[in-house]
PDB file of C-alpha atoms in Angstrom:
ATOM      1  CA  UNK R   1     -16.496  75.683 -43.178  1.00 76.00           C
ATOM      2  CA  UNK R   2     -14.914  72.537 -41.284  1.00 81.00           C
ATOM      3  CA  UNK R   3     -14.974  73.931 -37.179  1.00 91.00           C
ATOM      4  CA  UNK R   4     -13.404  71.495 -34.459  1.00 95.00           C
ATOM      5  CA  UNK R   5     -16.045  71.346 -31.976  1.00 96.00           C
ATOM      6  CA  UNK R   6     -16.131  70.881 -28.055  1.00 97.00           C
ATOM      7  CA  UNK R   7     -18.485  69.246 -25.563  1.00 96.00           C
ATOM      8  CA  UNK R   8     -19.894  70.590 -22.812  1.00 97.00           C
ATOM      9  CA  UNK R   9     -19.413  74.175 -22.740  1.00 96.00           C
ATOM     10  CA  UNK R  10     -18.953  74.711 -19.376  1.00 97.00           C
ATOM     11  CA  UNK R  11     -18.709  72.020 -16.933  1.00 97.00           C
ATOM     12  CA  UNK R  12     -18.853  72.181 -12.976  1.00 97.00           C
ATOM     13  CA  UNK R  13     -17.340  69.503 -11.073  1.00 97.00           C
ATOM     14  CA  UNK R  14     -16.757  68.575  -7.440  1.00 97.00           C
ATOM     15  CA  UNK R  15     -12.563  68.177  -6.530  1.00 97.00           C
ATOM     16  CA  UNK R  16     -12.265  64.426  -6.526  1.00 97.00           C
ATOM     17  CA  UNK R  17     -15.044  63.638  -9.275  1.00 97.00           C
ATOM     18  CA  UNK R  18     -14.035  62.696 -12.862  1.00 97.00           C
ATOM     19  CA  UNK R  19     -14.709  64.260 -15.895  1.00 98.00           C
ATOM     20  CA  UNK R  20     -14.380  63.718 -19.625  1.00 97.00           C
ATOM     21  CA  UNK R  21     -14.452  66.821 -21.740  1.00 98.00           C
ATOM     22  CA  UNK R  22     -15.094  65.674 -25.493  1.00 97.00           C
ATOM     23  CA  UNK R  23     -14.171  67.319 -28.916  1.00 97.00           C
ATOM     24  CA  UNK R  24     -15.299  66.391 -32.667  1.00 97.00           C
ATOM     25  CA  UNK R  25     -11.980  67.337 -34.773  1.00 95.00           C
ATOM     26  CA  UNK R  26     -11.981  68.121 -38.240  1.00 93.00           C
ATOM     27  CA  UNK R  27     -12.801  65.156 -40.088  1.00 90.00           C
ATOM     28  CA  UNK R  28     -10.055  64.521 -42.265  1.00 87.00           C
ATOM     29  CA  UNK R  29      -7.288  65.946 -39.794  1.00 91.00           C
ATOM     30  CA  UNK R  30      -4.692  63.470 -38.538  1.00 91.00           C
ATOM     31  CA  UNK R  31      -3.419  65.367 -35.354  1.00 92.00           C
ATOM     32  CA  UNK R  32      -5.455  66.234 -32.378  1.00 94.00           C
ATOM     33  CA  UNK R  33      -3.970  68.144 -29.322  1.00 95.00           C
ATOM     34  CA  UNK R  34      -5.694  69.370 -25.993  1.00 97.00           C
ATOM     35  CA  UNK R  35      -4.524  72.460 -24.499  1.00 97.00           C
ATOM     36  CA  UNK R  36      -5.075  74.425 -21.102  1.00 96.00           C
ATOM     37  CA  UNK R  37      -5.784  78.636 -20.461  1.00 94.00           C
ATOM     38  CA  UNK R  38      -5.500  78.630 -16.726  1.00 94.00           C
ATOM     39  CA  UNK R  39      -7.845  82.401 -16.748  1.00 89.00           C
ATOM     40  CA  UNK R  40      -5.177  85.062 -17.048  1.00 85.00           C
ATOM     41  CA  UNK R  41      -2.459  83.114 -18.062  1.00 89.00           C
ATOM     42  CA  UNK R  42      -1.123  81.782 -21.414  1.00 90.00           C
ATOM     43  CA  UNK R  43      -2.410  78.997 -23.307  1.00 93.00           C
ATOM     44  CA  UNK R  44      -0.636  75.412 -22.246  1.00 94.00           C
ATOM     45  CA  UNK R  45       0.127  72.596 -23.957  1.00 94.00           C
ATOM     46  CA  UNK R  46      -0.834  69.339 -22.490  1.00 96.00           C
ATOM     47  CA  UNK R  47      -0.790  66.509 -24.869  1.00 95.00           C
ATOM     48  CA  UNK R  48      -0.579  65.843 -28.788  1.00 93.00           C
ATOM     49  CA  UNK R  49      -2.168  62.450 -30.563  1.00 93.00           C
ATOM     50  CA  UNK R  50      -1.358  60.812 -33.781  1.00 91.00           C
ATOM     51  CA  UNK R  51      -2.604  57.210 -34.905  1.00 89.00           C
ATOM     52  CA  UNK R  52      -4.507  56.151 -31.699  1.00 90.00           C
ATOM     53  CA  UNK R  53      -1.801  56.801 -29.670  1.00 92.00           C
ATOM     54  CA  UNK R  54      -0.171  60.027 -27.770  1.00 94.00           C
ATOM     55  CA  UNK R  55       2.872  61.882 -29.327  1.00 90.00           C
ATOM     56  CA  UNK R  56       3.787  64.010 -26.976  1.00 90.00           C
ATOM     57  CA  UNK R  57       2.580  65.102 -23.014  1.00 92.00           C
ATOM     58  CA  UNK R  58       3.750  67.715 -21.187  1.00 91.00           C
ATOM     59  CA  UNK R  59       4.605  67.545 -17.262  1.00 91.00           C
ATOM     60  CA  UNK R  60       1.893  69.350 -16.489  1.00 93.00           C
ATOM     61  CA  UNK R  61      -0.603  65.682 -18.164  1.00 95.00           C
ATOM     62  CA  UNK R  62       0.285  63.432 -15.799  1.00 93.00           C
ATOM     63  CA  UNK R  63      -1.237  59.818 -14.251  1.00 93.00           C
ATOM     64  CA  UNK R  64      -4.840  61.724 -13.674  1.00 95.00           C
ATOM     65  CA  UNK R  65      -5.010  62.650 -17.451  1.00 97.00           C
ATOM     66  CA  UNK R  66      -6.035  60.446 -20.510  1.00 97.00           C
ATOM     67  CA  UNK R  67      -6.595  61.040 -23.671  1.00 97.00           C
ATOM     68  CA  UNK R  68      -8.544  58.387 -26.195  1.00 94.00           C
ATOM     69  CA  UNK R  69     -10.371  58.892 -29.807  1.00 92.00           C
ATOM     70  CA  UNK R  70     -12.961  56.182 -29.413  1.00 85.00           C
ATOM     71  CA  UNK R  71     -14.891  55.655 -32.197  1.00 86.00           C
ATOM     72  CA  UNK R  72     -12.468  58.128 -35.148  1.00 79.00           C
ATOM     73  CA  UNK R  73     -14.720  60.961 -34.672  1.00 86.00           C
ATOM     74  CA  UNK R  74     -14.528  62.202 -31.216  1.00 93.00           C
ATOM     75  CA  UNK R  75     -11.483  62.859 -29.139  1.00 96.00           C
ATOM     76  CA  UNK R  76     -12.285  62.588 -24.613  1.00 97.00           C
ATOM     77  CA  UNK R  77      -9.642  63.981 -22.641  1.00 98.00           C
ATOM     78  CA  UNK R  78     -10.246  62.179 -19.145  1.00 98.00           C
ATOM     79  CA  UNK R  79      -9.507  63.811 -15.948  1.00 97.00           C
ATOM     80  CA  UNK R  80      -9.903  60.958 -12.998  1.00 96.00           C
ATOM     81  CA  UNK R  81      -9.682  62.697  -9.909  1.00 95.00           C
ATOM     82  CA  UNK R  82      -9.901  66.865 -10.473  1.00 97.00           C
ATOM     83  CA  UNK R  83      -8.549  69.242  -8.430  1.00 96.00           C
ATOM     84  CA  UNK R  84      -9.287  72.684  -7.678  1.00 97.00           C
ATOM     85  CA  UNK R  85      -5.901  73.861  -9.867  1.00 96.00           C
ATOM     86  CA  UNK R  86      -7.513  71.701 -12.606  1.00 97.00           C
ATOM     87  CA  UNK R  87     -10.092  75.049 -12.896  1.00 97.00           C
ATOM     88  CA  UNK R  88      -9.464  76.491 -16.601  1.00 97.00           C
ATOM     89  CA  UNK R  89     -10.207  76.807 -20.104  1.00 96.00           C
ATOM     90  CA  UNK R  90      -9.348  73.579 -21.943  1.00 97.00           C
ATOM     91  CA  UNK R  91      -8.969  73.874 -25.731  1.00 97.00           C
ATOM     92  CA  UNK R  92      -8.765  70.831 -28.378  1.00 97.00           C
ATOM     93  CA  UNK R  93      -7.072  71.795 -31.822  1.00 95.00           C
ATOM     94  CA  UNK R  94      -6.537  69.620 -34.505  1.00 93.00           C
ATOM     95  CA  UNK R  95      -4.285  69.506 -38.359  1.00 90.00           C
ATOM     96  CA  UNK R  96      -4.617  67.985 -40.988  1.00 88.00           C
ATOM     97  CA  UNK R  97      -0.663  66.682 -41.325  1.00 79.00           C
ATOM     98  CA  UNK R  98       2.745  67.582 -39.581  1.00 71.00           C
ATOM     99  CA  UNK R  99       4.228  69.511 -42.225  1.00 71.00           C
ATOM    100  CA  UNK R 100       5.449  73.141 -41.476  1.00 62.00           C
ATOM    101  CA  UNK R 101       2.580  74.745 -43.233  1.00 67.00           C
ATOM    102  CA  UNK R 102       0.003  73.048 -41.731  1.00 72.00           C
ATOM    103  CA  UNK R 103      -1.985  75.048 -39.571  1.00 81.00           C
ATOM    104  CA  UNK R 104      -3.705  73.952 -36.539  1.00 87.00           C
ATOM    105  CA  UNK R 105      -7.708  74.891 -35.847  1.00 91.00           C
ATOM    106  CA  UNK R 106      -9.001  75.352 -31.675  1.00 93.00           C
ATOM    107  CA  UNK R 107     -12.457  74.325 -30.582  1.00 95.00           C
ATOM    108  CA  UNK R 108     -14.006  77.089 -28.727  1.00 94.00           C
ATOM    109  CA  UNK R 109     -13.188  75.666 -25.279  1.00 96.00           C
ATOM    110  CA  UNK R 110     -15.022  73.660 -22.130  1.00 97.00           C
ATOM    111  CA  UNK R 111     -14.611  75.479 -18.947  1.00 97.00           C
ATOM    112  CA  UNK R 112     -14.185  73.409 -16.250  1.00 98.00           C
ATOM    113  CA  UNK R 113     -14.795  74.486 -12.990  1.00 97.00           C
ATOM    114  CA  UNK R 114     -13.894  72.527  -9.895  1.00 97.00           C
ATOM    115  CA  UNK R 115     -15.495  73.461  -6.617  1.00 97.00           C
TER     116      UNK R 115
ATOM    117  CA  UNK B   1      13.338  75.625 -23.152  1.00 76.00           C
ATOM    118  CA  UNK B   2      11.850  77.381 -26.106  1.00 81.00           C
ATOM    119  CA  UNK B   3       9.676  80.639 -25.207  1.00 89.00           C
ATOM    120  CA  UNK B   4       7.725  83.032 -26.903  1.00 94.00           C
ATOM    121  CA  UNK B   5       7.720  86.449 -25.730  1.00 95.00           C
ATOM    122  CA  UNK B   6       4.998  89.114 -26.882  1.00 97.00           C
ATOM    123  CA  UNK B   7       5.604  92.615 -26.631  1.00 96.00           C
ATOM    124  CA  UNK B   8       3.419  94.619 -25.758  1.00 97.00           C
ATOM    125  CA  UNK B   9       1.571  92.592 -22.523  1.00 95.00           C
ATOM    126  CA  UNK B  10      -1.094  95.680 -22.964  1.00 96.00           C
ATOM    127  CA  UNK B  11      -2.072  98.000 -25.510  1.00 97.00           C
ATOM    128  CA  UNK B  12      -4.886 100.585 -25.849  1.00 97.00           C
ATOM    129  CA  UNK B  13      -5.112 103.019 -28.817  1.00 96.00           C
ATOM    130  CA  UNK B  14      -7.459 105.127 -30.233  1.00 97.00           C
ATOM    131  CA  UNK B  15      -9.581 103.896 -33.218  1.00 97.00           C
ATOM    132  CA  UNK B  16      -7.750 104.931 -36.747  1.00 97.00           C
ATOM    133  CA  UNK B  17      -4.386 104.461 -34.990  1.00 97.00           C
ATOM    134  CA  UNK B  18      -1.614 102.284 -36.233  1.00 97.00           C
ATOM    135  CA  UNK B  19       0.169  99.308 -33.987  1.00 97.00           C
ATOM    136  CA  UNK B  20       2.423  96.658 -33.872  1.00 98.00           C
ATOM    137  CA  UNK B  21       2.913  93.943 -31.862  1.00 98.00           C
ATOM    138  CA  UNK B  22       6.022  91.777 -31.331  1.00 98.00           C
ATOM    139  CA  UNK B  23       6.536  87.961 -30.752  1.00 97.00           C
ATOM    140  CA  UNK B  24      10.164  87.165 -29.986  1.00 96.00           C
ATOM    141  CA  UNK B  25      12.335  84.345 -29.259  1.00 94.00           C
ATOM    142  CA  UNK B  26      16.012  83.172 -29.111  1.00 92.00           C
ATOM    143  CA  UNK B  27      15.074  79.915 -30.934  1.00 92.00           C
ATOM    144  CA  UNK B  28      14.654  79.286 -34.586  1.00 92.00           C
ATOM    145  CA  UNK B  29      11.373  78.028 -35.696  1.00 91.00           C
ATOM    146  CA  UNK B  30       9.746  76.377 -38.704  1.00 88.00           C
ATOM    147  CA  UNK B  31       7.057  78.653 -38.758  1.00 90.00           C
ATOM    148  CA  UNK B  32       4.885  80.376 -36.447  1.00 93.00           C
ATOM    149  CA  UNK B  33       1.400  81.108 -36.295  1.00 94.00           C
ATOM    150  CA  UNK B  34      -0.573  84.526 -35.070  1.00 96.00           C
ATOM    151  CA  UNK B  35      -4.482  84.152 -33.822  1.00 96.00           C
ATOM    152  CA  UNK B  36      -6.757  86.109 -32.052  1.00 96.00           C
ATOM    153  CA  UNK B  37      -8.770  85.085 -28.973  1.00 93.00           C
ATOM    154  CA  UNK B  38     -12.068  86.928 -27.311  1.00 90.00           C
ATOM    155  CA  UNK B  39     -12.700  86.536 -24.391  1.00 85.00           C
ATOM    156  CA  UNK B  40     -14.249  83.223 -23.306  1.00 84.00           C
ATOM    157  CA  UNK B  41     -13.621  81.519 -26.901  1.00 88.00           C
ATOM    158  CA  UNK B  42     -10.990  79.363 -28.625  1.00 91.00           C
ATOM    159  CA  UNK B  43      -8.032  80.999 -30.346  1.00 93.00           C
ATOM    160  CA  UNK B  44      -9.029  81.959 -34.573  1.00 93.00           C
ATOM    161  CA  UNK B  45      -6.335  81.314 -36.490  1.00 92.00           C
ATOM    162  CA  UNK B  46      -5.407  84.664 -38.709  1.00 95.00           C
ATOM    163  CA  UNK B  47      -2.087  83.395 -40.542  1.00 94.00           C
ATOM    164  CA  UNK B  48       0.830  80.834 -40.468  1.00 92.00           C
ATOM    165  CA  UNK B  49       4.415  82.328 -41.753  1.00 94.00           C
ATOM    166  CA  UNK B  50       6.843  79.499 -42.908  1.00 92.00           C
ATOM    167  CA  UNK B  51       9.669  81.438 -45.017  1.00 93.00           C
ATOM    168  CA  UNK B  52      12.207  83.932 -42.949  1.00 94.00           C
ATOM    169  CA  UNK B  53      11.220  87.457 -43.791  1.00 96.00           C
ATOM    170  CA  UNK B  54       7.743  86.353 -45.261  1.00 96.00           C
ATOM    171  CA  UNK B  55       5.348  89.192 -45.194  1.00 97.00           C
ATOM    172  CA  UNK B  56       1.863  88.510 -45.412  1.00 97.00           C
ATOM    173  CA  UNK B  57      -1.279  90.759 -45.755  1.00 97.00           C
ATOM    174  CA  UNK B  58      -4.660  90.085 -44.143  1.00 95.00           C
ATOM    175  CA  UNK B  59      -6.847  92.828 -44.830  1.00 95.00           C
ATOM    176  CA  UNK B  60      -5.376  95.933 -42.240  1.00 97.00           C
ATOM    177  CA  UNK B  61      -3.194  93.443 -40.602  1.00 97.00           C
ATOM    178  CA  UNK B  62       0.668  92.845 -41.856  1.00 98.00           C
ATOM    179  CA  UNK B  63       2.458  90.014 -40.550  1.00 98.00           C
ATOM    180  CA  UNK B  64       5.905  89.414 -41.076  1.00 98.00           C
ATOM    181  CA  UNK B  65       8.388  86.338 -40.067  1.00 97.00           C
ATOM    182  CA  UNK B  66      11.900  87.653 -39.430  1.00 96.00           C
ATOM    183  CA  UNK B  67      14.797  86.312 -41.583  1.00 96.00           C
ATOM    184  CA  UNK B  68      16.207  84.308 -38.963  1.00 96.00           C
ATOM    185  CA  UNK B  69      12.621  82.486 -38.260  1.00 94.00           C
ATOM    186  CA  UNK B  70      13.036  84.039 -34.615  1.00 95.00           C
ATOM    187  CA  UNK B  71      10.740  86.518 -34.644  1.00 96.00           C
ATOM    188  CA  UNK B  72       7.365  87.891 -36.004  1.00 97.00           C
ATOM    189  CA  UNK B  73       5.608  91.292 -35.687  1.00 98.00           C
ATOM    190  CA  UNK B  74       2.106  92.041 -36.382  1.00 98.00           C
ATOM    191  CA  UNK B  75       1.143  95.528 -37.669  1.00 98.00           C
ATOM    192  CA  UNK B  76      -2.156  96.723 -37.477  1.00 97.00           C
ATOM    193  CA  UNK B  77      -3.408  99.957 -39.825  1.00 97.00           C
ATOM    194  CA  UNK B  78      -5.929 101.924 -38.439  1.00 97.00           C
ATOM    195  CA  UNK B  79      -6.966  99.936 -35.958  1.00 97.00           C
ATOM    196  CA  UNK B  80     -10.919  99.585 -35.279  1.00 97.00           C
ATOM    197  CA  UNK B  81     -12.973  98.534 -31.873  1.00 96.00           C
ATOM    198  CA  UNK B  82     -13.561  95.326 -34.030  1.00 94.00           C
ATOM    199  CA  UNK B  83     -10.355  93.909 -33.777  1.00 96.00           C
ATOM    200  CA  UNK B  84      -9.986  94.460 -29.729  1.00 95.00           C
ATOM    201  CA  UNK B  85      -8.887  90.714 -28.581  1.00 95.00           C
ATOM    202  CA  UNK B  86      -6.104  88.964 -27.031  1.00 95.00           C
ATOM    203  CA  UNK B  87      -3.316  88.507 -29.876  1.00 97.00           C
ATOM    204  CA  UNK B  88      -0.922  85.300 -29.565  1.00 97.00           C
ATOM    205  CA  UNK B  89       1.481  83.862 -31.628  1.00 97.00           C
ATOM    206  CA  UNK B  90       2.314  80.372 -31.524  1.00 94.00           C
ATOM    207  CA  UNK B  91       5.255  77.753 -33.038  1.00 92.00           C
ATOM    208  CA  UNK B  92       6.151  73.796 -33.338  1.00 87.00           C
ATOM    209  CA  UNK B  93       9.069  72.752 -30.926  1.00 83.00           C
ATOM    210  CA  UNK B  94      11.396  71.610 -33.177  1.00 74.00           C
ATOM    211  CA  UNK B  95      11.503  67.900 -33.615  1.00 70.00           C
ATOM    212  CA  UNK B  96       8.312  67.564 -31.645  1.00 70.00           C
ATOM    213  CA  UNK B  97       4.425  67.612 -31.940  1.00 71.00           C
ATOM    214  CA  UNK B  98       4.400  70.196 -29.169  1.00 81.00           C
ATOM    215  CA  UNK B  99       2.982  73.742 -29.362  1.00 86.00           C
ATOM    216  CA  UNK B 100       3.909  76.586 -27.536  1.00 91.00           C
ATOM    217  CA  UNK B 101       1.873  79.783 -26.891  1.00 94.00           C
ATOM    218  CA  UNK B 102       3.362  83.421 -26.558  1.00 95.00           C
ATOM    219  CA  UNK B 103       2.433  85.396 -23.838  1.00 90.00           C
ATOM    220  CA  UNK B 104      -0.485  87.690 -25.433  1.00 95.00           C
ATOM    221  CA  UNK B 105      -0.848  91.008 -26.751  1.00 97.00           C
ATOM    222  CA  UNK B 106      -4.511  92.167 -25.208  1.00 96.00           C
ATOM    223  CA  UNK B 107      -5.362  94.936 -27.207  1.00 97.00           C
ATOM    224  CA  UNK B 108      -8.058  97.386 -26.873  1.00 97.00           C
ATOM    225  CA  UNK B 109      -9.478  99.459 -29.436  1.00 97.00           C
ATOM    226  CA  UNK B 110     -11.413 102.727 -28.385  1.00 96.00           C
ATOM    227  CA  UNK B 111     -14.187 104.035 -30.154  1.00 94.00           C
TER     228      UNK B 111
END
């Protein structure tokens, strides 16, 4: 079965350094979307992509975020200069189409860790 | 600001008990969507509910969308150690891509 799949598994960082946390969607899905799970706390939103280019960001993905599909298979969500609150879970999902009924599939997370 | 609130935040029963958990809002939604999350790991999907009042069966678990497409519940029949997780329900914003995430139902399961 299809499985949207995430690169590293856990990463450890330095506050300051960059890091680019990589997913493989689902091949034939057309939306891709990165979310947060600061631990504890509910799963966030952060930013949606359709057609090369971003949908939809929430406040929380601002200037130090980026988002890019580079070659149509992965999908990099950038972070240029982390900082210690940057520490959580960070989930990509993707679906096939927009329609109500279609459902949306998580990757099974990088933890990022900033020291 | 649409929100998703889950009822219960905790939950620990005895194996061969029956639950239910609630997701609630005061905003109308195009469908919603339940998964389960262990620790550590990505949320599973379990089901998506589209139609107000849709019930739908997966195995021991019962979901059902409420007729005004605020609200879903999750029942559980005698529940097993095996389906201990966090429970979350999720929905589309309406006229956006965005997704927002429920609170959680962590559930525990006792042998």
């Amino acid at each position: 079965e299809p499985e949207v799949t995430q690169t590293p598994s856990h990463q450890v960082t330095q506050m300051g350094q960059e890091v680019i946390l990589r997913c493989v969607p689902i091949s034939n899905h057309l939306y891709f979307y990165w979310y947060r799970q600061i631990l504890g706390q509910k799963v966030e939103f952060l930013v949606s992509f359709y057609n090369n280019e971003i949908s939809e960001k929430s406040e929380i993905f601002d200037d130090q975020f980026s988002v890019e599909r580079p070659d149509g298979s992965n999908f990099t969500l950038k972070i240029r200069s982390t900082k210690l609150e940057d520490s959580a879970m960070y989930f990509c999902a993707s679906r096939p189409h927009r329609g109500t009924t279609a459902e949306q599939y998580f990757g099974p997370g990088t933890r990022l860790t900033v020291t | 600001t649409q929100l998703l609130e889950q009822s219960p935040q905790f939950l620990s029963i005895q194996e061969g008990e029956n639950l239910t958990v609630y997701c609630n809002s005061s905003s109308v939604f195009s469908s919603l969507q339940w998964y389960r999350q262990e620790p550590g790991e990505g949320p599973v999907l379990l089901v998506t509910v589209v139609t107000g009042g849709e019930v739908k069966k997966l195995k021991r678990l019962t979901f059902q969308f409420g007729d005004a497409r605020k609200d879903s519940s999750l029942h559980i029949t005698a529940a097993q150690p095996g389906d201990t997780g966090l429970y979350l329900c999720a929905a589309p914003t309406s006229g956006t891509y965005k997704y927002i995430f429920g609170t959680g139902t962590r559930l525990k399961v006792l042998a």
